[in-house]
Coordinates of C-alpha atoms and ligand atoms in Angstrom, one line a residue:
X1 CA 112.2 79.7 85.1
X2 CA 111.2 79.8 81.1
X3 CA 107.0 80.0 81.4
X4 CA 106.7 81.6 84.6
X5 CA 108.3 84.9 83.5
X6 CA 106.6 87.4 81.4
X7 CA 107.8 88.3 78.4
X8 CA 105.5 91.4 78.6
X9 CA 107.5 94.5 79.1
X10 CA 104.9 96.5 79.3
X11 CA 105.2 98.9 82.7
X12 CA 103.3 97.2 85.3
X13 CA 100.3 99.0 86.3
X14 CA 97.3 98.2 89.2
X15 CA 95.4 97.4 86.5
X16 CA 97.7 94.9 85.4
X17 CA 98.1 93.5 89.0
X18 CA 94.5 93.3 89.0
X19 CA 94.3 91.0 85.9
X20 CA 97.1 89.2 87.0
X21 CA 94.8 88.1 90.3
X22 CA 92.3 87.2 87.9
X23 CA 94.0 84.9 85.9
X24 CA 95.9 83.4 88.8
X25 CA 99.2 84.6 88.5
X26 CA 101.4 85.3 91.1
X27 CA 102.8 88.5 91.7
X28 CA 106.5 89.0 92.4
X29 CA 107.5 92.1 94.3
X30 CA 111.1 92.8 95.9
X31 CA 112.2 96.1 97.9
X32 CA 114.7 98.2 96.7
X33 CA 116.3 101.3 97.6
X34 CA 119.0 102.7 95.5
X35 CA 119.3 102.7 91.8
X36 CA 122.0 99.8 91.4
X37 CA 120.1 97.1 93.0
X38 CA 116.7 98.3 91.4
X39 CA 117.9 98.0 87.8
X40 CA 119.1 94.5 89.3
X41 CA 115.4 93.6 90.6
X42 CA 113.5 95.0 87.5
X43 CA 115.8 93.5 84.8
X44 CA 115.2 90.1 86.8
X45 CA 111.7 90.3 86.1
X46 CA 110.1 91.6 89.6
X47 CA 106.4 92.4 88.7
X48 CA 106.4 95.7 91.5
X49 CA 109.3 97.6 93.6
X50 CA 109.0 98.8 97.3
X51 CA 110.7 101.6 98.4
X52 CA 109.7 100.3 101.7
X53 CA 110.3 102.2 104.8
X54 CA 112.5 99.5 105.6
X55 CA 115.1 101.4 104.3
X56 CA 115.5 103.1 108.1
X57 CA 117.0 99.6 109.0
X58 CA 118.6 98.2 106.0
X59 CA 120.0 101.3 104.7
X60 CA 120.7 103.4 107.7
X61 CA 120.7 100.9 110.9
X62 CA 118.3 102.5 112.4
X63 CA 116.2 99.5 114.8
X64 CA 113.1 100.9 114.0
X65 CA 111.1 102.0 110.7
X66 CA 110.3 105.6 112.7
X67 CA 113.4 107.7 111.9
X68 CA 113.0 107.6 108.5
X69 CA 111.4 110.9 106.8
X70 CA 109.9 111.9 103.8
X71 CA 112.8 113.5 102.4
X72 CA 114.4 110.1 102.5
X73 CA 112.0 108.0 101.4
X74 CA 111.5 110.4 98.4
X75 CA 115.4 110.5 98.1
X76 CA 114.9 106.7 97.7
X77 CA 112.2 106.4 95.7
X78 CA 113.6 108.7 92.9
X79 CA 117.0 106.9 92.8
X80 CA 114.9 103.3 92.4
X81 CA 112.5 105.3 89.7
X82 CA 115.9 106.6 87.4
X83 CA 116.5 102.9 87.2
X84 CA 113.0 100.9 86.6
X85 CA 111.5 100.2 83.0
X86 CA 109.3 97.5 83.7
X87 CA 108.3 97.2 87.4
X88 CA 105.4 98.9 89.2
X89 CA 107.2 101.4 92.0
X90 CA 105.6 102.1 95.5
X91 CA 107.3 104.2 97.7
X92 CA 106.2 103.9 102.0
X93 CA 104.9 107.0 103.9
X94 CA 106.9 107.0 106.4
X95 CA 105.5 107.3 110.1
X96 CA 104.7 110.5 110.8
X97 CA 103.1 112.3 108.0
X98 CA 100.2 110.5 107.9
X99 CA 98.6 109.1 110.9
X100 CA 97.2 112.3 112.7
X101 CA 95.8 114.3 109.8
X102 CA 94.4 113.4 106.3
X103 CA 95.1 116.9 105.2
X104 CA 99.2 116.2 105.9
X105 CA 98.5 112.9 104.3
X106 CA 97.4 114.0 101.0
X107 CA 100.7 116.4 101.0
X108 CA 102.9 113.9 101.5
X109 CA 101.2 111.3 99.2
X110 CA 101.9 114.4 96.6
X111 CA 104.7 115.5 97.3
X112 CA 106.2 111.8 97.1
X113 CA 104.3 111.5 93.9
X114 CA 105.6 114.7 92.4
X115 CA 109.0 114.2 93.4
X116 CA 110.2 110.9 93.1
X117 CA 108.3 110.2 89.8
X118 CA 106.6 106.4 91.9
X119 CA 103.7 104.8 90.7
X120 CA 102.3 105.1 93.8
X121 CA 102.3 104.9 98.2
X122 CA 101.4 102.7 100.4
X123 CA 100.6 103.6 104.0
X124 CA 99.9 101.0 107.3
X125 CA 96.3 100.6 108.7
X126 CA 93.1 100.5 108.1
X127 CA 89.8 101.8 109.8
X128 CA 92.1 103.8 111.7
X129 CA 93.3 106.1 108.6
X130 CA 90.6 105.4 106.1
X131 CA 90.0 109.0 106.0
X132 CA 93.5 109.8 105.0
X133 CA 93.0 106.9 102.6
X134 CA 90.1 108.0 100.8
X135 CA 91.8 111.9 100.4
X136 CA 94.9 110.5 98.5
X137 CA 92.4 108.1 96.2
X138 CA 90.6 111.3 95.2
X139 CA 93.9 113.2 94.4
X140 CA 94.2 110.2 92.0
X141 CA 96.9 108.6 93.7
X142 CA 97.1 104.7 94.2
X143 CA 97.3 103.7 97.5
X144 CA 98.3 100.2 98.6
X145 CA 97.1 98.9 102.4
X146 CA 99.2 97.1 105.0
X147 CA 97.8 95.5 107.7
X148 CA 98.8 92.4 109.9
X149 CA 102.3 93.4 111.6
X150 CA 102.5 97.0 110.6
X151 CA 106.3 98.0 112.1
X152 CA 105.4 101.9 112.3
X153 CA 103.3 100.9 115.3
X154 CA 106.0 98.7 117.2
X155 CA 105.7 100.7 120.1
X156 CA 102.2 100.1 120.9
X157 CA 102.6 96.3 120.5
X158 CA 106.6 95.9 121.8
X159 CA 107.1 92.7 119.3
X160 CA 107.3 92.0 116.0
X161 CA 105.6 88.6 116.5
X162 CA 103.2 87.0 114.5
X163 CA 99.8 89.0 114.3
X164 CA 96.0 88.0 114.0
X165 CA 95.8 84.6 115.9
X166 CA 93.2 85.3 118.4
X167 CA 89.7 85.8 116.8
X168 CA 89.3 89.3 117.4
X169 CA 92.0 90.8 116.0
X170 CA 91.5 88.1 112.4
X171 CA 87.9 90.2 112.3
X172 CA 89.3 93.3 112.5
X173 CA 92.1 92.4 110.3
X174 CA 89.2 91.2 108.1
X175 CA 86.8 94.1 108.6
X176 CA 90.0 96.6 107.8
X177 CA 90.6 95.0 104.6
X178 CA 87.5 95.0 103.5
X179 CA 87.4 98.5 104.2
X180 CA 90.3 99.5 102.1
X181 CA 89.5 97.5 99.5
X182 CA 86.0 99.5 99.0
X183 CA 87.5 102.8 99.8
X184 CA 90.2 101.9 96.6
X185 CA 93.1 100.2 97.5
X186 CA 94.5 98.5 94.8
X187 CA 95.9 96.1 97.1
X188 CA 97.1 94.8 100.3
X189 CA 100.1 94.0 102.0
X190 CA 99.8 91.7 104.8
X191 CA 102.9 91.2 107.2
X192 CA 103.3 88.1 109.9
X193 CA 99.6 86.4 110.0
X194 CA 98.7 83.0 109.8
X195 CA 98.3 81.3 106.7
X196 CA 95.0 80.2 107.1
X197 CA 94.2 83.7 107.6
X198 CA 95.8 85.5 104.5
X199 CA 94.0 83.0 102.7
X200 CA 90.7 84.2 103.7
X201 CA 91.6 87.6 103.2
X202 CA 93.6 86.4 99.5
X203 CA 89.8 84.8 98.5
X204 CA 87.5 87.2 100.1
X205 CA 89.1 90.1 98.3
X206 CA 89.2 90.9 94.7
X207 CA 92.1 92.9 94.9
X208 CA 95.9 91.4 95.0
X209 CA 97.0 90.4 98.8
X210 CA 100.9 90.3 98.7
X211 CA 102.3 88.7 101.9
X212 CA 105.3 88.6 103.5
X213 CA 104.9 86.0 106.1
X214 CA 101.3 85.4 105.7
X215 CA 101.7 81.8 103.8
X216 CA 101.2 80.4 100.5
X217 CA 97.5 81.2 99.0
X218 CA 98.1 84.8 98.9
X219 CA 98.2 86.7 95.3
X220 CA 102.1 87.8 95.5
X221 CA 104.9 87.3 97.8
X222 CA 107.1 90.4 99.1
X223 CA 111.0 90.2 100.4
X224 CA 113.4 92.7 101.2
X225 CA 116.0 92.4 98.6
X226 CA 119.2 92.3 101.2
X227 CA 117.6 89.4 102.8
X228 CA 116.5 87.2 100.4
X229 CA 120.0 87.7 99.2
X230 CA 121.9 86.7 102.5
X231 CA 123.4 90.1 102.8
X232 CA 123.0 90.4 106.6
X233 CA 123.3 87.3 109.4
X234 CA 121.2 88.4 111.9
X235 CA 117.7 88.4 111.1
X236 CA 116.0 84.7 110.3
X237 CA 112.4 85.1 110.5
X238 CA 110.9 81.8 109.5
X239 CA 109.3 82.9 106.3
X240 CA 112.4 84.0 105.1
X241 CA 114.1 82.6 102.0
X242 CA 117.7 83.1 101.4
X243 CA 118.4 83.1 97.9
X244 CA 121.8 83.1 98.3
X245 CA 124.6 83.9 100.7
X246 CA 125.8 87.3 99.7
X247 CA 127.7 88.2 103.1
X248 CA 129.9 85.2 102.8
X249 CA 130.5 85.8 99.2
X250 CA 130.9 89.9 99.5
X251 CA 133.2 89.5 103.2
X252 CA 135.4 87.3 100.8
X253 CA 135.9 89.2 97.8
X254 CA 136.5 92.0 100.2
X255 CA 139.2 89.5 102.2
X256 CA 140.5 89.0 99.1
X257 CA 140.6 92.6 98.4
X258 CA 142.7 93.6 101.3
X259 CA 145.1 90.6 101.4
X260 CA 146.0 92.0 97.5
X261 CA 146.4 95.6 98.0
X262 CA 148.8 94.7 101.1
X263 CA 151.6 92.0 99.1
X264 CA 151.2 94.8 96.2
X265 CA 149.5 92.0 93.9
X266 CA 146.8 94.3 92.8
X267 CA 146.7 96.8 91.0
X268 CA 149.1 94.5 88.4
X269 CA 150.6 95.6 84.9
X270 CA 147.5 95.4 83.0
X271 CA 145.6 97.3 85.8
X272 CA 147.6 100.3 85.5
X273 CA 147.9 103.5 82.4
Ligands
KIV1 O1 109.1 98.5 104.4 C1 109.1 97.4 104.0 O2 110.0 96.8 103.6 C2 107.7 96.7 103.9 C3 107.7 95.3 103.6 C4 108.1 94.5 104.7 C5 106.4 94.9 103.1 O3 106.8 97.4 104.2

């Protein structure tokens, strides 16, 4: 581990992720949506935190990202803020109060920003909302792109299969990024695309391309925390690393747990006033 970490504990900034494109260092970045496993991910050394709208799945078992609203996600993001130091926190628009209107854009790109205290949003699509885009950029908020699989629309496609492997839609995906990179963007998150393709993107681009399923030669790598940590069985996309095998490890404790409180082992002497 020694030499990859920073020592820095300066907060991260775009700036900073900027630079760290430049000199060819990757960039780390982990959801997170509560302030327990936040402190976790930024005391590990995770260069940026997504309040990801993920959260309508992992946190709330919803099977879509829709359901989730801004009130939650800025719930979210200020219980992951109260515990960061170091890491750069984005919190997700949720679907909804963005897509139709870049005047309700700009108010919920605030109102996230003045109420969870994040660094900054990140909204999915490109030519499609650029308007929206460019609003928040000029209230000085930093908006981060995500293209490729972007589960807000699931609907229109039906599948969460890999994106961008016929021509056309690798232009477009192209052309989009492009787009929000000279409208502002401080970066990109690219979801389910081949490899070959995020690479282009990764090169083509100045600013930092963070993929989650979009291969090797991208500037960062994004997970969601519960599943690189093996917390739940039933989702095993290929690009997904388990880290370790949390449900095993927490269904036993908890085993354990229950067998101890039944025989009356637990609580013991020295576990009692
Ligand atoms: O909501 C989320 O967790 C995300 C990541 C998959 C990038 O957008």
């Amino acid at each position: 581990m020694a030499g990859y970490i920073s020592d820095d504990t300066r907060k991260v900034t775009t700036h900073r992720l900027i630079e760290m494109k430049q000199r060819g260092e990757k960039i780390s970045m982990l959801t997170s949506y509560d302030y327990t496993i936040a402190k976790i991910v930024d005391g590990a050394g995770v260069d940026v935190i997504l309040v990801g709208d993920s959260a309508s799945n992992v946190m709330a078992g919803n099977t879509t990202t829709l359901p989730i609203t801004l009130d939650q996600m800025i719930y979210h993001g200020k219980s992951v803020v109260r515990a960061v130091k170091r890491a750069m926190v984005i919190v997700d628009m949720p679907f909804g109060t963005y897509q139709g209107n870049s005047k309700e854009g700009v108010a919920s790109a605030i109102r996230i920003m003045k109420e969870s205290h994040a660094d900054a949003i990140k909204l999915e699509g490109g030519e499609e909302i650029i308007e929206t885009v460019k609003r928040i950029l000029s209230a000085g908020i930093p908006v981060m792109g995500h293209l490729g699989l972007m589960p807000q629309s699931i609907n229109k496609y039906g599948t969460y299969t890999v994106r961008a492997k016929e021509e056309a839609e690798a232009e477009k995906l192209i052309k989009d990024a492009k787009m929000l990179e000279e409208a502002g963007c401080f970066g990109i998150v690219l979801e389910k695309i081949p490899a070959s393709l995020g690479e282009r993107v990764a090169r083509e681009l100045s600013i930092p391309i963070i993929g989650i399923g979009a291969g090797g030669q991208v500037d960062g790598q994004v997970l969601v925390v519960q599943d690189m940590l093996g917390m739940s069985k039933d989702f095993s996309p290929r690009f997904l690393r388990r880290y370790v095998d949390l449900h095993t490890i927490m269904t036993d404790a908890i085993h354990q747990y229950v067998v101890d409180v039944k025989s009356n082992d637990f609580p013991n002497e020295k576990e009692q006033y």
